[in-house]
GROMACS .gro file of C-alpha atoms in nm:
model
  208
    1LEU     CA    1  -1.888  -0.165   3.754
    2LEU     CA    2  -2.063   0.012   3.435
    3ARG     CA    3  -1.915   0.265   3.190
    4ALA     CA    4  -2.124   0.525   3.020
    5PRO     CA    5  -1.986   0.776   2.744
    6ILE     CA    6  -1.924   1.152   2.887
    7GLY     CA    7  -2.157   1.260   2.617
    8GLY     CA    8  -2.446   1.042   2.741
    9GLY     CA    9  -2.564   0.735   2.635
   10GLU     CA   10  -2.637   0.384   2.763
   11ALA     CA   11  -2.427   0.239   3.058
   12VAL     CA   12  -2.315  -0.120   2.986
   13GLU     CA   13  -2.124  -0.363   3.232
   14VAL     CA   14  -1.731  -0.356   3.206
   15SER     CA   15  -1.597  -0.718   3.250
   16LEU     CA   16  -1.443  -0.825   3.590
   17GLY     CA   17  -1.478  -1.211   3.587
   18GLU     CA   18  -1.586  -1.149   4.006
   19PRO     CA   19  -1.792  -0.907   4.228
   20LEU     CA   20  -1.626  -0.559   4.231
   21ASP     CA   21  -1.473  -0.464   4.527
   22GLU     CA   22  -1.293  -0.089   4.457
   23PHE     CA   23  -1.088   0.081   4.207
   24ARG     CA   24  -0.896   0.384   4.225
   25CYS     CA   25  -0.743   0.615   3.912
   26SER     CA   26  -0.404   0.782   3.903
   27LEU     CA   27  -0.406   1.146   3.761
   28PRO     CA   28  -0.497   1.234   3.427
   29GLY     CA   29  -0.150   1.285   3.197
   30ARG     CA   30   0.044   1.123   3.483
   31GLY     CA   31  -0.013   0.835   3.589
   32THR     CA   32  -0.071   0.452   3.410
   33GLY     CA   33  -0.459   0.443   3.435
   34CYS     CA   34  -0.712   0.245   3.717
   35VAL     CA   35  -0.641  -0.022   3.960
   36LEU     CA   36  -0.890  -0.262   4.044
   37ARG     CA   37  -0.888  -0.446   4.435
   38THR     CA   38  -1.043  -0.757   4.472
   39THR     CA   39  -1.069  -0.912   4.819
   40LYS     CA   40  -1.065  -1.307   4.873
   41ASP     CA   41  -1.044  -1.465   5.206
   42ASN     CA   42  -0.728  -1.358   5.369
   43GLU     CA   43  -0.610  -1.175   5.061
   44GLN     CA   44  -0.641  -0.852   4.831
   45ARG     CA   45  -0.491  -0.845   4.502
   46TYR     CA   46  -0.473  -0.556   4.259
   47PHE     CA   47  -0.515  -0.535   3.927
   48GLU     CA   48  -0.498  -0.325   3.588
   49LEU     CA   49  -0.846  -0.193   3.462
   50ASP     CA   50  -0.939  -0.032   3.193
   51PRO     CA   51  -1.277   0.087   3.113
   52ILE     CA   52  -1.336  -0.099   2.788
   53ALA     CA   53  -1.142  -0.417   2.828
   54GLY     CA   54  -1.206  -0.463   3.209
   55LYS     CA   55  -0.956  -0.647   3.427
   56GLY     CA   56  -0.611  -0.686   3.323
   57ARG     CA   57  -0.280  -0.815   3.482
   58GLU     CA   58  -0.173  -0.857   3.829
   59LEU     CA   59   0.000  -0.604   3.980
   60GLY     CA   60   0.009  -0.663   4.323
   61ARG     CA   61  -0.122  -0.882   4.638
   62THR     CA   62  -0.105  -0.862   5.013
   63ALA     CA   63  -0.183  -1.066   5.296
   64PHE     CA   64  -0.317  -0.761   5.471
   65VAL     CA   65  -0.668  -0.703   5.444
   66SER     CA   66  -0.804  -0.327   5.527
   67PRO     CA   67  -1.206  -0.374   5.607
   68GLY     CA   68  -1.417  -0.147   5.488
   69LEU     CA   69  -1.452   0.091   5.219
   70GLY     CA   70  -1.246   0.384   5.116
   71ARG     CA   71  -0.909   0.285   5.292
   72TRP     CA   72  -0.641   0.298   5.061
   73SER     CA   73  -0.512   0.518   4.780
   74LEU     CA   74  -0.344   0.489   4.489
   75SER     CA   75  -0.061   0.702   4.385
   76PRO     CA   76  -0.103   0.999   4.157
   77ASP     CA   77   0.157   0.800   3.910
   78GLY     CA   78  -0.034   0.458   3.937
   79THR     CA   79   0.265   0.303   4.068
   80ARG     CA   80   0.196   0.289   4.454
   81ILE     CA   81  -0.069   0.203   4.698
   82THR     CA   82  -0.126   0.284   5.075
   83ILE     CA   83  -0.298   0.131   5.339
   84PRO     CA   84  -0.365   0.284   5.653
   85ASP     CA   85  -0.297   0.037   5.996
   86ILE     CA   86  -0.649  -0.014   6.197
   87HIS     CA   87  -0.469  -0.120   6.485
   88GLN     CA   88  -0.139   0.076   6.538
   89ALA     CA   89  -0.122   0.476   6.574
   90GLY     CA   90   0.070   0.634   6.258
   91ARG     CA   91   0.139   0.313   6.058
   92PHE     CA   92   0.057   0.242   5.711
   93LEU     CA   93   0.147   0.006   5.428
   94GLU     CA   94   0.336   0.110   5.113
   95MET     CA   95   0.299  -0.111   4.830
   96ARG     CA   96   0.471  -0.076   4.518
   97LEU     CA   97   0.278  -0.241   4.193
   98ASP     CA   98   0.460  -0.398   3.873
   99PRO     CA   99   0.293  -0.692   3.620
  100ILE     CA  100   0.599  -0.829   3.714
  101PRO     CA  101   0.631  -1.032   4.067
  102SER     CA  102   0.984  -0.982   4.125
  103HIS     CA  103   0.952  -0.597   4.093
  104ARG     CA  104   0.672  -0.546   4.370
  105SER     CA  105   0.767  -0.454   4.705
  106GLU     CA  106   0.571  -0.404   5.008
  107SER     CA  107   0.688  -0.237   5.377
  108TRP     CA  108   0.583  -0.084   5.649
  109ARG     CA  109   0.619   0.294   5.727
  110GLN     CA  110   0.583   0.501   6.097
  111ILE     CA  111   0.462   0.856   6.137
  112HIS     CA  112   0.501   0.952   6.411
  113GLY     CA  113   0.293   1.189   6.650
  114ILE     CA  114  -0.024   1.137   6.506
  115GLY     CA  115  -0.289   0.859   6.592
  116LEU     CA  116  -0.482   0.596   6.403
  117ILE     CA  117  -0.506   0.684   6.033
  118ASN     CA  118  -0.806   0.715   5.902
  119SER     CA  119  -0.702   0.801   5.540
  120ILE     CA  120  -0.347   0.856   5.366
  121SER     CA  121  -0.255   0.945   4.998
  122LEU     CA  122   0.035   1.063   4.824
  123VAL     CA  123   0.026   1.391   4.683
  124PRO     CA  124   0.072   1.486   4.331
  125SER     CA  125   0.467   1.484   4.343
  126GLY     CA  126   0.498   1.173   4.536
  127GLU     CA  127   0.718   1.367   4.774
  128GLY     CA  128   0.468   1.337   5.055
  129TRP     CA  129   0.099   1.206   5.204
  130LEU     CA  130  -0.198   1.401   5.304
  131VAL     CA  131  -0.328   1.239   5.610
  132ASN     CA  132  -0.636   1.249   5.824
  133SER     CA  133  -0.592   1.124   6.174
  134PRO     CA  134  -0.738   1.199   6.539
  135ILE     CA  135  -0.571   1.418   6.746
  136LEU     CA  136  -0.498   1.336   7.103
  137ASP     CA  137  -0.446   1.511   7.422
  138PRO     CA  138  -0.067   1.522   7.444
  139ILE     CA  139  -0.080   1.330   7.798
  140VAL     CA  140  -0.269   1.035   7.578
  141ASN     CA  141  -0.072   0.776   7.411
  142LEU     CA  142  -0.311   0.638   7.147
  143ALA     CA  143  -0.108   0.349   7.086
  144SER     CA  144  -0.216   0.226   7.423
  145LEU     CA  145  -0.600   0.301   7.431
  146PRO     CA  146  -0.875   0.108   7.239
  147SER     CA  147  -1.010   0.253   6.965
  148PHE     CA  148  -1.327   0.338   7.175
  149LEU     CA  149  -1.134   0.518   7.429
  150GLY     CA  150  -0.925   0.722   7.218
  151ASP     CA  151  -1.252   0.873   7.062
  152LEU     CA  152  -1.296   1.031   7.388
  153PHE     CA  153  -0.976   1.247   7.363
  154ARG     CA  154  -0.964   1.332   6.978
  155ALA     CA  155  -1.065   1.610   6.761
  156GLU     CA  156  -1.012   1.536   6.392
  157GLY     CA  157  -0.645   1.660   6.219
  158LEU     CA  158  -0.557   1.709   5.840
  159PHE     CA  159  -0.191   1.664   5.835
  160TYR     CA  160   0.056   1.755   5.533
  161VAL     CA  161   0.308   1.451   5.620
  162ASP     CA  162   0.660   1.523   5.425
  163ALA     CA  163   0.920   1.248   5.289
  164ARG     CA  164   1.083   1.238   5.626
  165LEU     CA  165   0.775   1.117   5.771
  166HIS     CA  166   0.711   1.470   5.962
  167PRO     CA  167   0.371   1.545   6.055
  168HIS     CA  168   0.217   1.908   5.976
  169LEU     CA  169  -0.094   2.016   6.084
  170VAL     CA  170  -0.265   2.163   5.810
  171TYR     CA  171  -0.671   2.179   5.919
  172GLN     CA  172  -0.827   2.068   6.254
  173SER     CA  173  -1.179   1.990   6.295
  174SER     CA  174  -1.417   1.893   6.570
  175THR     CA  175  -1.542   1.647   6.357
  176ASN     CA  176  -1.434   1.348   6.075
  177THR     CA  177  -1.250   1.560   5.798
  178SER     CA  178  -1.093   1.469   5.467
  179GLY     CA  179  -0.885   1.667   5.222
  180VAL     CA  180  -0.772   1.669   4.860
  181ILE     CA  181  -0.513   1.853   4.747
  182SER     CA  182  -0.489   2.021   4.389
  183PRO     CA  183  -0.249   1.905   4.113
  184ASP     CA  184   0.034   2.180   4.176
  185GLU     CA  185  -0.002   2.099   4.563
  186LYS     CA  186  -0.073   2.468   4.624
  187HIS     CA  187  -0.428   2.451   4.730
  188ILE     CA  188  -0.645   2.188   4.970
  189ALA     CA  189  -0.999   2.132   4.929
  190VAL     CA  190  -1.123   2.051   5.286
  191LEU     CA  191  -1.485   1.838   5.324
  192GLY     CA  192  -1.614   1.847   5.697
  193ALA     CA  193  -1.818   2.042   5.925
  194ASP     CA  194  -1.689   2.239   6.201
  195VAL     CA  195  -1.815   2.427   6.492
  196THR     CA  196  -1.479   2.591   6.592
  197SER     CA  197  -1.343   2.953   6.519
  198ASN     CA  198  -0.996   2.815   6.420
  199VAL     CA  199  -0.835   2.911   6.131
  200TRP     CA  200  -0.532   2.770   6.014
  201SER     CA  201  -0.264   2.862   5.722
  202PHE     CA  202   0.016   2.629   5.600
  203GLY     CA  203   0.320   2.670   5.412
  204ARG     CA  204   0.541   2.338   5.282
  205ASP     CA  205   0.853   2.565   5.353
  206SER     CA  206   0.766   2.735   5.673
  207GLY     CA  207   0.621   2.416   5.823
  208ARG     CA  208   0.300   2.626   5.931
   0.00000   0.00000   0.00000
């Protein structure tokens, strides 16, 4: 991991004490800063990360190891982590971070009506999630299918999931798509190619 001055200059190494895994940062002015993830054997651990001081105090650990890169997110205020389950449709792990172990928590949560979660992130207010997941034919139960069979029946959907864990389709694509919600939660930037002519409109209050 390297740091460099915003105005330009030489990049220097940030002290971690071990190989870099991944890191995420909270929104500027809203959170605690950045969190570093490390993976060892059958455990993943999370630490404070400062661009000057490097790795700091441990904030949490879990025996659930999320494979691959980019499959976890940090809440905008830097206090929670979400990790999709790669085996069960609509399921994700939520962890509360704290330097004091007794203040931490870990729980599995379930969103009904969507497929396996590709990515999930808390919206800036902390009162909902933005989720990318396959959309299946209504007669197909994703939970009963191996992943390679589920791919045959899917299009990609970007969902807003409210605080009651109810999913609302925001955008549909024929290919993998992802989105980032604005700090005021009024707009979503969408990354993804699409060959359909569908136009989607969505309002949080109306559920569209």
